[in-house]
Amino acid sequence: MKSAKILIVDDDELNQVILTKTLTPKYQVHCVSSAAQMFTWLEDNTVDLILLDIIMPNMNGYDALKQLKHDERTQAIPVIIISANDSTDDEAKGLELGAMDYITKPFGSAIVRARVKNQLTIKQKNDLLEMLASIDGLTEIPNRRYFDEHFAREWRRSARAGLPLSILMIDIDFFKRYNDHYGHQKGDECLRRVAQALVNNCQRGSDFIARYGGEEFVAVLPGSEEQTAMALANKLCNVVRDLSITHIDSPVSDKVTVSIGATTLTDGGEDSCEMELVEKADKAMYKAKEQGRNGFAFYG
């Protein structure tokens, strides 16, 4: 796991230097000097493993560990406790609070590397299982569960930074008629082709597409203003239409088309909740349907 990211939380600069030197050849290593700095850093960064010192000013490692494990955003991050105390009682306390392992000072480089490697290997396997649980089996793009988690994170990030956040709700027009006319196998293939076309044409690294359910998809566009969201909605309508999937039973086109609803949060979310944004995008999608489908609409 060469790209694995490790956060060292220790108020002793010498310990930071030793651990960084030990781990840097294989991993990305970041250091902070207190629990407060750790929580601030985690607000805007992801990490694969935390090395957490027990004895620190203001908040000790045990209390920091409790807070990590009580927050759904950080509870899955594996933690290795580091301490100068080799008491089995202290080790047991850390493990009971949710730590995955325990390293005592002074550090033995080989031991540190071995224990870090073990925890990252376990995390890699757990991440794979989590990924499989978050992918839609038919279209092989993120599913509704993954969307809910991802959208909640982006909502919090936008709220903290005061940045815009846009949502697109995308529905295949007259998909039931398509299924009834061509059969479910063709319907499944249609869903797969539309899903991949949507994903392939959301080219910004921060944009996110998921299958919302049935023939509906949803896009999360962090940092996108109204005009950007509408431009992408128009592009995706054209992209799906250009797939030229025959749909002779559609009243609006002889090809498969989509209706898209767009909306944008511009105030960082301070006066609304995340589900209101989804509801607005949904209302915009139905507005697009009322306007004749095969197009998009915006809910302001």
Coordinates of C-alpha atoms in Angstrom, one line a residue:
M1 CA 0.0 0.0 0.0
K2 CA 2.5 2.6 -1.2
S3 CA -0.1 5.3 -1.4
A4 CA -1.6 4.6 2.1
K5 CA -1.9 7.8 4.2
I6 CA -0.8 7.7 7.9
L7 CA -1.5 10.4 10.5
I8 CA 0.9 10.6 13.4
V9 CA -0.6 12.4 16.5
D10 CA 2.2 13.1 19.0
D11 CA 3.3 16.2 20.8
D12 CA 6.9 15.1 20.9
E13 CA 8.7 16.4 17.8
L14 CA 11.5 13.7 18.1
N15 CA 8.9 11.0 18.1
Q16 CA 7.4 12.5 15.0
V17 CA 10.8 12.6 13.3
I18 CA 11.5 9.0 14.2
L19 CA 8.1 7.6 13.0
T20 CA 8.2 9.7 9.9
K21 CA 11.7 8.5 9.0
T22 CA 10.6 4.9 9.7
L23 CA 7.4 5.0 7.5
T24 CA 8.0 7.6 4.8
P25 CA 9.8 5.3 2.4
K26 CA 6.6 3.4 1.8
Y27 CA 3.7 5.6 3.0
Q28 CA 2.4 9.2 2.9
V29 CA 3.0 10.4 6.5
H30 CA 1.4 13.5 8.1
C31 CA 2.0 14.8 11.6
V32 CA 0.0 16.8 14.1
S33 CA 0.8 17.6 17.7
S34 CA -2.5 17.4 19.5
A35 CA -5.9 15.7 19.4
A36 CA -7.5 19.1 18.5
Q37 CA -5.2 19.4 15.5
M38 CA -6.0 15.8 14.5
F39 CA -9.8 16.5 14.5
T40 CA -9.3 19.7 12.5
W41 CA -7.1 17.8 10.0
L42 CA -9.6 15.0 9.6
E43 CA -12.4 17.4 8.7
D44 CA -10.8 17.9 5.2
N45 CA -8.6 14.9 4.8
T46 CA -8.9 11.1 4.6
V47 CA -6.5 8.8 6.3
D48 CA -5.8 5.0 6.3
L49 CA -4.3 4.7 9.7
I50 CA -3.7 6.8 12.8
L51 CA -0.8 6.4 15.2
L52 CA -2.1 8.1 18.4
D53 CA 0.1 9.0 21.4
I54 CA -1.5 8.5 24.8
I55 CA 0.1 11.3 26.8
M56 CA -0.7 14.6 25.3
P57 CA -1.8 18.0 26.7
N58 CA -5.4 19.1 26.9
M59 CA -6.9 15.8 25.6
N60 CA -5.1 12.5 26.1
G61 CA -5.0 9.7 23.5
Y62 CA -7.7 7.6 25.3
D63 CA -10.2 10.4 25.2
A64 CA -9.3 11.2 21.6
L65 CA -9.8 7.5 20.7
K66 CA -13.3 7.6 22.3
Q67 CA -14.2 10.6 20.2
L68 CA -12.9 9.0 17.0
K69 CA -14.9 5.9 17.6
H70 CA -18.1 7.8 18.5
D71 CA -18.1 9.7 15.2
E72 CA -19.4 7.8 12.2
R73 CA -17.1 9.8 10.0
T74 CA -13.9 8.5 11.7
Q75 CA -15.0 5.3 13.6
A76 CA -13.7 3.0 10.8
I77 CA -10.2 4.5 10.8
P78 CA -7.8 1.9 12.4
V79 CA -5.8 3.4 15.3
I80 CA -2.5 2.2 16.8
I81 CA -1.9 3.5 20.3
I82 CA 1.7 4.6 21.0
S83 CA 2.9 5.0 24.6
A84 CA 6.0 5.0 26.8
N85 CA 4.0 2.8 29.2
D86 CA 4.2 -0.9 28.5
S87 CA 1.6 -1.8 31.2
T88 CA -0.7 -4.6 30.0
D89 CA -3.6 -2.7 31.7
D90 CA -2.9 0.4 29.5
E91 CA -2.7 -1.8 26.4
A92 CA -6.0 -3.5 27.3
K93 CA -7.7 -0.2 27.9
G94 CA -6.6 1.0 24.4
L95 CA -7.8 -2.1 22.8
E96 CA -11.2 -2.0 24.6
L97 CA -11.7 1.5 23.4
G98 CA -11.3 0.4 19.8
A99 CA -7.5 0.6 19.1
M100 CA -6.3 -2.1 16.7
D101 CA -2.8 -2.4 18.1
Y102 CA -0.3 -0.9 20.7
I103 CA 3.3 0.2 20.2
T104 CA 5.6 1.1 23.1
K105 CA 8.4 3.6 23.2
P106 CA 11.3 3.6 22.4
F107 CA 10.3 2.6 18.9
G108 CA 11.8 -0.4 17.2
S109 CA 11.7 0.4 13.5
A110 CA 11.1 -3.2 12.4
I111 CA 8.2 -3.6 14.9
V112 CA 6.6 -0.3 13.8
R113 CA 6.8 -1.2 10.1
A114 CA 5.4 -4.7 10.7
R115 CA 2.4 -3.6 12.8
V116 CA 1.6 -0.7 10.5
K117 CA 1.8 -3.1 7.5
N118 CA -0.5 -5.6 9.3
Q119 CA -3.2 -3.0 10.0
L120 CA -3.1 -1.5 6.5
T121 CA -3.4 -5.0 5.0
I122 CA -6.5 -5.6 7.1
K123 CA -7.9 -2.2 6.2
Q124 CA -7.3 -2.8 2.5
K125 CA -9.4 -6.0 2.7
N126 CA -12.1 -4.3 4.7
D127 CA -12.1 -1.4 2.2
L128 CA -12.6 -3.9 -0.6
L129 CA -15.6 -5.5 1.2
E130 CA -17.0 -2.0 1.8
M131 CA -16.5 -1.0 -1.8
L132 CA -18.3 -4.2 -3.0
A133 CA -21.2 -3.3 -0.6
S134 CA -21.4 0.2 -2.1
I135 CA -21.5 -0.7 -5.8
D136 CA -24.6 -1.3 -7.7
G137 CA -24.4 -4.9 -9.0
L138 CA -26.1 -4.2 -12.3
T139 CA -24.5 -1.0 -13.4
E140 CA -21.3 -1.3 -11.5
I141 CA -21.4 2.3 -10.4
P142 CA -22.0 3.6 -6.8
N143 CA -25.3 2.6 -5.3
R144 CA -27.9 4.5 -3.2
R145 CA -26.1 3.7 0.1
Y146 CA -22.8 5.1 -1.2
F147 CA -24.6 8.2 -2.5
D148 CA -26.1 8.9 1.0
E149 CA -22.7 8.6 2.6
H150 CA -20.9 10.6 -0.1
F151 CA -23.5 13.4 -0.2
A152 CA -23.5 13.8 3.5
R153 CA -19.7 14.3 3.4
E154 CA -19.9 16.8 0.6
W155 CA -22.8 18.7 2.3
R156 CA -20.6 19.1 5.5
R157 CA -17.6 20.2 3.4
S158 CA -19.7 22.7 1.5
A159 CA -21.2 24.1 4.7
R160 CA -17.8 24.5 6.3
A161 CA -16.3 26.2 3.3
G162 CA -19.3 28.2 2.2
L163 CA -19.1 26.7 -1.3
P164 CA -21.9 25.9 -3.7
L165 CA -23.1 22.3 -4.1
S166 CA -25.3 21.2 -7.0
I167 CA -27.4 18.0 -7.5
L168 CA -28.7 16.4 -10.7
M169 CA -31.6 13.9 -10.6
I170 CA -31.7 11.9 -13.8
D171 CA -34.5 9.6 -14.9
I172 CA -34.8 7.5 -18.1
D173 CA -37.9 8.6 -19.9
F174 CA -40.6 5.9 -20.3
F175 CA -38.3 3.2 -19.0
K176 CA -41.2 0.9 -18.0
R177 CA -42.4 1.0 -21.6
Y178 CA -38.9 0.1 -22.7
N179 CA -38.9 -2.9 -20.4
D180 CA -42.3 -4.0 -21.4
H181 CA -41.5 -3.8 -25.1
Y182 CA -37.9 -5.1 -25.2
G183 CA -37.8 -7.3 -22.1
H184 CA -35.8 -7.1 -18.9
Q185 CA -32.5 -8.2 -20.4
K186 CA -32.5 -5.4 -22.8
G187 CA -33.7 -3.1 -20.0
D188 CA -30.7 -4.1 -17.9
E189 CA -28.4 -3.5 -20.8
C190 CA -29.9 -0.1 -21.3
L191 CA -29.4 0.8 -17.7
R192 CA -25.7 -0.3 -17.9
R193 CA -25.1 1.8 -21.0
V194 CA -26.7 4.9 -19.7
A195 CA -24.9 4.6 -16.3
Q196 CA -21.5 4.3 -18.0
A197 CA -22.3 7.2 -20.3
L198 CA -23.2 9.4 -17.3
V199 CA -20.0 8.4 -15.4
N200 CA -17.7 8.9 -18.5
N201 CA -19.0 12.4 -19.0
C202 CA -18.7 13.7 -15.5
Q203 CA -15.0 14.5 -16.0
R204 CA -14.2 16.6 -13.0
G205 CA -12.5 14.5 -10.3
S206 CA -14.9 15.8 -7.6
D207 CA -18.1 15.0 -9.5
F208 CA -20.0 11.8 -8.5
I209 CA -22.6 9.7 -10.1
A210 CA -24.7 7.0 -8.5
R211 CA -27.7 4.8 -9.2
Y212 CA -30.4 6.2 -7.0
G213 CA -32.9 3.4 -7.7
G214 CA -34.7 1.8 -10.6
E215 CA -34.1 3.9 -13.7
E216 CA -33.0 7.0 -11.6
F217 CA -29.5 8.3 -11.2
V218 CA -28.1 11.1 -9.2
A219 CA -25.1 13.4 -9.6
V220 CA -23.3 15.3 -6.9
L221 CA -21.3 18.3 -8.1
P222 CA -19.2 20.0 -5.4
G223 CA -18.3 23.6 -6.1
S224 CA -20.6 23.9 -9.1
E225 CA -22.7 27.0 -9.5
E226 CA -26.1 27.0 -11.2
Q227 CA -24.8 27.7 -14.7
T228 CA -22.2 24.8 -14.4
A229 CA -24.9 22.4 -13.2
M230 CA -27.3 23.3 -16.1
A231 CA -24.5 23.0 -18.6
L232 CA -23.7 19.5 -17.4
A233 CA -27.4 18.6 -17.3
N234 CA -27.7 19.7 -21.0
K235 CA -24.6 17.7 -21.9
L236 CA -25.8 14.5 -20.2
C237 CA -29.2 14.8 -22.0
N238 CA -27.3 14.9 -25.3
V239 CA -24.9 12.2 -24.3
V240 CA -27.7 9.7 -23.5
R241 CA -29.6 10.7 -26.7
D242 CA -26.4 10.1 -28.7
L243 CA -26.2 6.6 -27.5
S244 CA -28.9 5.9 -30.0
I245 CA -30.6 3.2 -28.0
T246 CA -33.8 2.5 -30.0
H247 CA -37.0 3.1 -28.0
I248 CA -39.9 2.8 -30.5
D249 CA -42.5 2.9 -27.7
S250 CA -41.4 6.3 -26.4
P251 CA -43.8 9.2 -27.1
V252 CA -41.0 11.7 -27.1
S253 CA -38.3 10.1 -29.2
D254 CA -37.4 7.0 -31.1
K255 CA -34.3 6.8 -28.9
V256 CA -33.8 6.4 -25.2
T257 CA -33.8 9.9 -23.5
V258 CA -33.5 11.3 -20.0
S259 CA -35.2 14.0 -18.0
I260 CA -32.9 15.8 -15.6
G261 CA -33.6 18.1 -12.6
A262 CA -30.9 20.4 -11.3
T263 CA -30.6 22.6 -8.2
T264 CA -27.8 24.4 -6.5
L265 CA -27.1 25.3 -2.8
T266 CA -25.3 28.6 -2.7
D267 CA -25.1 29.5 1.0
G268 CA -23.1 26.6 2.4
G269 CA -26.2 24.9 3.8
E270 CA -26.6 27.1 6.9
D271 CA -30.4 27.6 6.5
S272 CA -31.4 24.2 5.0
C273 CA -30.9 20.5 5.3
E274 CA -29.2 18.2 2.8
M275 CA -32.4 16.3 2.0
E276 CA -34.1 19.5 0.9
L277 CA -31.5 19.8 -1.9
V278 CA -32.4 16.3 -3.1
E279 CA -36.1 17.1 -2.9
K280 CA -35.6 20.3 -5.0
A281 CA -33.6 18.3 -7.6
D282 CA -36.4 15.8 -7.7
K283 CA -39.0 18.5 -8.2
A284 CA -36.9 20.0 -11.0
M285 CA -36.8 16.6 -12.6
Y286 CA -40.6 16.3 -12.6
K287 CA -40.7 19.9 -14.0
A288 CA -38.6 18.6 -16.9
K289 CA -41.0 15.8 -17.4
E290 CA -44.0 18.2 -17.4
Q291 CA -42.2 20.3 -20.0
G292 CA -42.1 17.3 -22.4
R293 CA -39.2 15.2 -21.1
N294 CA -36.0 14.7 -23.1
G295 CA -34.5 17.8 -21.4
F296 CA -33.7 19.4 -18.1
A297 CA -35.1 22.0 -15.7
F298 CA -33.7 24.0 -12.8
Y299 CA -35.3 24.5 -9.3
G300 CA -34.1 27.8 -7.8

